[in-house]
Amino acid sequence: MSAAAENIAHAMSRLALYWRAAGWRAAGAQGLTPTQAEILSQLAAGPLRSGDLARGLGVSAPTLTDAVSTLAAKGLVERRPDPQDRRAARVALTPQGAGAEARLPDMPEAIAPVLDGLSEPDRAGLLRGLTLVIRGLQEAGAIPVQRMCLTCRHFRPHAHDDAARPHHCAFVDAAFGDAALRLACADHGEAAEEERALALARFAAVA
Ligand code: SF4
């Protein structure tokens, strides 16, 4: 590993420690475990099957089942029939669960002013780099696949000559820049493996 890569890994580890501790505090303030809080956050975009929830959280099926059962006993989630499969069910937020989710902070309080204080090029560069790191970890099977631009069939990297907004989202038919790359997009559509590889190669090749 290069010295630069080692420094980045160290910085990420420091951030992860801070993020985890803040997450524990925020979830605990609502009487939730971090896993339960994360389930509420994942369901904010809509009901999900248990398998998709477990994959998104990177937890085992029994861990997910326990957490969902506890949340259901608290009246925060419920199981609903899956409209696409009569034998399956989806987990959904109840109105109380939606209220609890809305009270959970999106991020540690101190981070927003720090990120807002970065210059636009620094923010765009950071997001671009993080997007590539996350995609690499997904490729390695180390973390679950996210609903991110780099895995989306609507993503057209470097489709425009405009340096500020080189990418194109075919879903909303609009150009956008690195600073607007999405990591959890509700409109995401999973691209085929070959499409994903081509998009990654094109995105990574042009700095
Ligand atoms: S639909 Fe969302 S994830 Fe897909 S390219 Fe557009 S912004 Fe990115």
CSV table of C-alpha atoms and ligand atoms in Angstrom, one decimal:
chain,number,residue,atom,x,y,z
A,1,MET,CA,0.0,0.0,0.0
A,2,SER,CA,1.3,3.5,-0.9
A,3,ALA,CA,1.9,6.1,1.8
A,4,ALA,CA,-0.9,8.2,0.4
A,5,ALA,CA,-3.3,5.2,0.5
A,6,GLU,CA,-2.3,4.5,4.1
A,7,ASN,CA,-3.0,8.1,5.1
A,8,ILE,CA,-6.4,7.9,3.5
A,9,ALA,CA,-7.2,4.6,5.2
A,10,HIS,CA,-6.2,6.2,8.5
A,11,ALA,CA,-8.4,9.2,7.9
A,12,MET,CA,-11.3,7.0,7.0
A,13,SER,CA,-10.8,4.9,10.2
A,14,ARG,CA,-10.9,8.1,12.3
A,15,LEU,CA,-14.1,9.2,10.6
A,16,ALA,CA,-15.7,5.8,11.0
A,17,LEU,CA,-15.0,5.8,14.8
A,18,TYR,CA,-16.6,9.2,15.2
A,19,TRP,CA,-19.6,8.3,13.0
A,20,ARG,CA,-20.2,5.1,14.9
A,21,ALA,CA,-20.1,6.7,18.3
A,22,ALA,CA,-22.4,9.5,17.1
A,23,GLY,CA,-24.8,6.9,15.6
A,24,TRP,CA,-24.9,4.9,18.9
A,25,ARG,CA,-25.8,8.1,20.8
A,26,ALA,CA,-28.5,9.2,18.3
A,27,ALA,CA,-30.2,5.8,18.2
A,28,GLY,CA,-29.9,5.4,22.0
A,29,ALA,CA,-31.6,8.7,22.6
A,30,GLN,CA,-34.7,7.2,20.8
A,31,GLY,CA,-34.5,3.9,22.7
A,32,LEU,CA,-33.2,2.1,19.6
A,33,THR,CA,-30.1,0.0,18.7
A,34,PRO,CA,-28.0,1.3,15.8
A,35,THR,CA,-29.3,-1.6,13.7
A,36,GLN,CA,-33.0,-0.7,14.5
A,37,ALA,CA,-32.3,2.9,13.7
A,38,GLU,CA,-30.7,2.0,10.4
A,39,ILE,CA,-33.7,-0.2,9.5
A,40,LEU,CA,-36.0,2.8,10.0
A,41,SER,CA,-33.7,4.9,7.8
A,42,GLN,CA,-33.7,2.3,5.0
A,43,LEU,CA,-37.5,2.0,5.1
A,44,ALA,CA,-38.0,5.8,4.8
A,45,ALA,CA,-37.8,5.4,1.0
A,46,GLY,CA,-40.5,2.8,1.0
A,47,PRO,CA,-41.3,-0.8,2.1
A,48,LEU,CA,-38.7,-3.4,1.5
A,49,ARG,CA,-38.5,-7.2,1.5
A,50,SER,CA,-36.6,-8.7,4.5
A,51,GLY,CA,-33.9,-10.1,2.2
A,52,ASP,CA,-33.3,-6.7,0.6
A,53,LEU,CA,-33.2,-5.0,4.0
A,54,ALA,CA,-30.6,-7.5,5.4
A,55,ARG,CA,-28.4,-7.1,2.2
A,56,GLY,CA,-28.7,-3.3,2.5
A,57,LEU,CA,-27.6,-3.4,6.1
A,58,GLY,CA,-25.0,-6.1,5.7
A,59,VAL,CA,-26.5,-8.2,8.5
A,60,SER,CA,-27.6,-11.8,8.7
A,61,ALA,CA,-31.2,-12.9,8.2
A,62,PRO,CA,-31.6,-13.9,11.9
A,63,THR,CA,-30.2,-10.5,13.1
A,64,LEU,CA,-32.6,-8.7,10.8
A,65,THR,CA,-35.6,-10.8,11.9
A,66,ASP,CA,-34.8,-10.0,15.6
A,67,ALA,CA,-34.5,-6.3,14.9
A,68,VAL,CA,-37.7,-6.2,12.8
A,69,SER,CA,-39.6,-8.1,15.4
A,70,THR,CA,-38.5,-5.7,18.1
A,71,LEU,CA,-39.5,-2.7,16.0
A,72,ALA,CA,-42.9,-4.3,15.2
A,73,ALA,CA,-43.5,-4.9,18.9
A,74,LYS,CA,-42.8,-1.2,19.5
A,75,GLY,CA,-45.3,-0.4,16.8
A,76,LEU,CA,-42.7,1.2,14.5
A,77,VAL,CA,-42.8,-1.2,11.6
A,78,GLU,CA,-45.3,-3.7,10.1
A,79,ARG,CA,-45.3,-6.5,7.6
A,80,ARG,CA,-47.5,-5.9,4.5
A,81,PRO,CA,-48.3,-8.2,1.6
A,82,ASP,CA,-45.9,-7.7,-1.3
A,83,PRO,CA,-47.9,-6.5,-4.3
A,84,GLN,CA,-45.5,-8.3,-6.7
A,85,ASP,CA,-45.5,-11.6,-4.9
A,86,ARG,CA,-48.5,-12.9,-3.0
A,87,ARG,CA,-46.3,-15.3,-1.0
A,88,ALA,CA,-43.9,-12.6,0.2
A,89,ALA,CA,-44.2,-9.7,2.6
A,90,ARG,CA,-42.5,-6.3,2.8
A,91,VAL,CA,-41.5,-4.5,5.9
A,92,ALA,CA,-42.9,-0.9,6.1
A,93,LEU,CA,-42.8,2.0,8.5
A,94,THR,CA,-46.0,2.6,10.6
A,95,PRO,CA,-46.9,6.3,11.1
A,96,GLN,CA,-45.2,6.1,14.5
A,97,GLY,CA,-42.1,4.6,12.8
A,98,ALA,CA,-42.1,7.4,10.3
A,99,GLY,CA,-42.2,9.9,13.2
A,100,ALA,CA,-39.3,8.1,14.9
A,101,GLU,CA,-37.3,8.0,11.7
A,102,ALA,CA,-37.8,11.7,11.1
A,103,ARG,CA,-36.4,12.4,14.6
A,104,LEU,CA,-33.2,10.5,13.8
A,105,PRO,CA,-30.4,12.9,12.6
A,106,ASP,CA,-29.2,12.2,9.0
A,107,MET,CA,-25.7,12.6,10.2
A,108,PRO,CA,-23.6,13.7,13.2
A,109,GLU,CA,-24.4,17.3,14.1
A,110,ALA,CA,-20.8,18.5,13.7
A,111,ILE,CA,-20.3,17.2,10.2
A,112,ALA,CA,-22.7,19.4,8.2
A,113,PRO,CA,-20.9,22.7,8.9
A,114,VAL,CA,-17.5,21.1,8.2
A,115,LEU,CA,-18.7,19.7,4.8
A,116,ASP,CA,-20.5,23.0,4.0
A,117,GLY,CA,-17.3,24.9,4.7
A,118,LEU,CA,-15.4,23.0,2.0
A,119,SER,CA,-14.9,24.6,-1.4
A,120,GLU,CA,-17.1,23.3,-4.2
A,121,PRO,CA,-14.1,21.6,-6.0
A,122,ASP,CA,-13.1,19.9,-2.7
A,123,ARG,CA,-16.6,18.7,-2.1
A,124,ALA,CA,-16.9,17.4,-5.7
A,125,GLY,CA,-13.5,15.7,-5.5
A,126,LEU,CA,-14.3,14.1,-2.1
A,127,LEU,CA,-17.6,12.7,-3.3
A,128,ARG,CA,-16.0,11.4,-6.5
A,129,GLY,CA,-13.3,9.6,-4.6
A,130,LEU,CA,-15.7,8.2,-2.0
A,131,THR,CA,-18.0,7.0,-4.8
A,132,LEU,CA,-15.0,5.1,-6.3
A,133,VAL,CA,-14.0,3.6,-3.0
A,134,ILE,CA,-17.6,2.5,-2.2
A,135,ARG,CA,-17.9,1.0,-5.7
A,136,GLY,CA,-14.6,-0.8,-5.3
A,137,LEU,CA,-15.7,-2.3,-2.0
A,138,GLN,CA,-18.9,-3.4,-3.5
A,139,GLU,CA,-17.0,-5.1,-6.4
A,140,ALA,CA,-14.9,-6.8,-3.8
A,141,GLY,CA,-18.1,-8.0,-2.0
A,142,ALA,CA,-17.0,-6.2,1.2
A,143,ILE,CA,-20.1,-4.0,1.4
A,144,PRO,CA,-23.7,-4.3,0.1
A,145,VAL,CA,-24.5,-2.7,-3.3
A,146,GLN,CA,-26.0,0.7,-2.9
A,147,ARG,CA,-28.5,2.5,-5.1
A,148,MET,CA,-25.8,4.7,-6.4
A,149,CYS,CA,-25.2,6.4,-9.8
A,150,LEU,CA,-22.3,4.1,-10.6
A,151,THR,CA,-24.6,1.1,-10.6
A,152,CYS,CA,-27.6,2.8,-12.2
A,153,ARG,CA,-28.9,2.1,-15.7
A,154,HIS,CA,-29.8,5.8,-16.0
A,155,PHE,CA,-26.2,7.0,-15.4
A,156,ARG,CA,-24.2,8.3,-18.4
A,157,PRO,CA,-20.7,9.3,-17.1
A,158,HIS,CA,-18.9,12.1,-19.0
A,159,ALA,CA,-21.7,12.4,-21.5
A,160,HIS,CA,-21.2,16.2,-21.8
A,161,ASP,CA,-18.3,18.5,-22.6
A,162,ASP,CA,-19.3,20.8,-19.7
A,163,ALA,CA,-16.6,20.3,-17.1
A,164,ALA,CA,-18.9,21.5,-14.3
A,165,ARG,CA,-21.7,19.1,-15.2
A,166,PRO,CA,-20.2,16.3,-17.3
A,167,HIS,CA,-22.6,13.4,-16.3
A,168,HIS,CA,-26.1,12.8,-17.4
A,169,CYS,CA,-29.0,11.2,-15.5
A,170,ALA,CA,-31.4,9.7,-18.1
A,171,PHE,CA,-34.1,9.3,-15.5
A,172,VAL,CA,-34.6,13.0,-15.0
A,173,ASP,CA,-32.9,13.8,-18.4
A,174,ALA,CA,-30.5,16.3,-16.8
A,175,ALA,CA,-26.7,16.9,-16.7
A,176,PHE,CA,-24.9,17.0,-13.3
A,177,GLY,CA,-21.4,17.2,-11.8
A,178,ASP,CA,-19.4,15.1,-9.4
A,179,ALA,CA,-20.8,17.1,-6.4
A,180,ALA,CA,-24.3,15.7,-7.2
A,181,LEU,CA,-23.4,12.0,-7.5
A,182,ARG,CA,-25.9,10.0,-5.6
A,183,LEU,CA,-25.2,7.1,-3.2
A,184,ALA,CA,-28.8,6.3,-2.2
A,185,CYS,CA,-31.1,7.4,-4.9
A,186,ALA,CA,-34.9,6.5,-4.8
A,187,ASP,CA,-35.0,6.6,-8.6
A,188,HIS,CA,-32.1,4.1,-9.0
A,189,GLY,CA,-32.5,1.3,-11.5
A,190,GLU,CA,-30.0,-1.6,-11.3
A,191,ALA,CA,-27.8,-1.7,-14.4
A,192,ALA,CA,-26.7,-5.0,-16.0
A,193,GLU,CA,-23.2,-6.2,-15.0
A,194,GLU,CA,-21.7,-5.2,-18.3
A,195,GLU,CA,-23.3,-1.8,-18.2
A,196,ARG,CA,-21.9,-1.2,-14.7
A,197,ALA,CA,-18.4,-2.2,-15.7
A,198,LEU,CA,-18.5,0.2,-18.7
A,199,ALA,CA,-19.9,3.0,-16.6
A,200,LEU,CA,-17.2,2.5,-13.9
A,201,ALA,CA,-14.4,2.4,-16.5
A,202,ARG,CA,-15.6,5.6,-18.2
A,203,PHE,CA,-16.2,7.4,-14.9
A,204,ALA,CA,-12.8,6.4,-13.5
A,205,ALA,CA,-10.8,7.1,-16.7
A,206,VAL,CA,-11.7,10.8,-16.8
A,207,ALA,CA,-10.7,12.9,-13.8
B,1,SF4,S1,-31.6,7.9,-11.3
B,1,SF4,FE1,-30.5,8.4,-9.4
B,1,SF4,S2,-28.8,6.9,-9.2
B,1,SF4,FE2,-29.6,6.8,-11.4
B,1,SF4,S3,-28.3,8.2,-12.5
B,1,SF4,FE3,-30.1,9.4,-11.9
B,1,SF4,S4,-29.4,10.4,-10.0
B,1,SF4,FE4,-28.0,8.7,-10.3
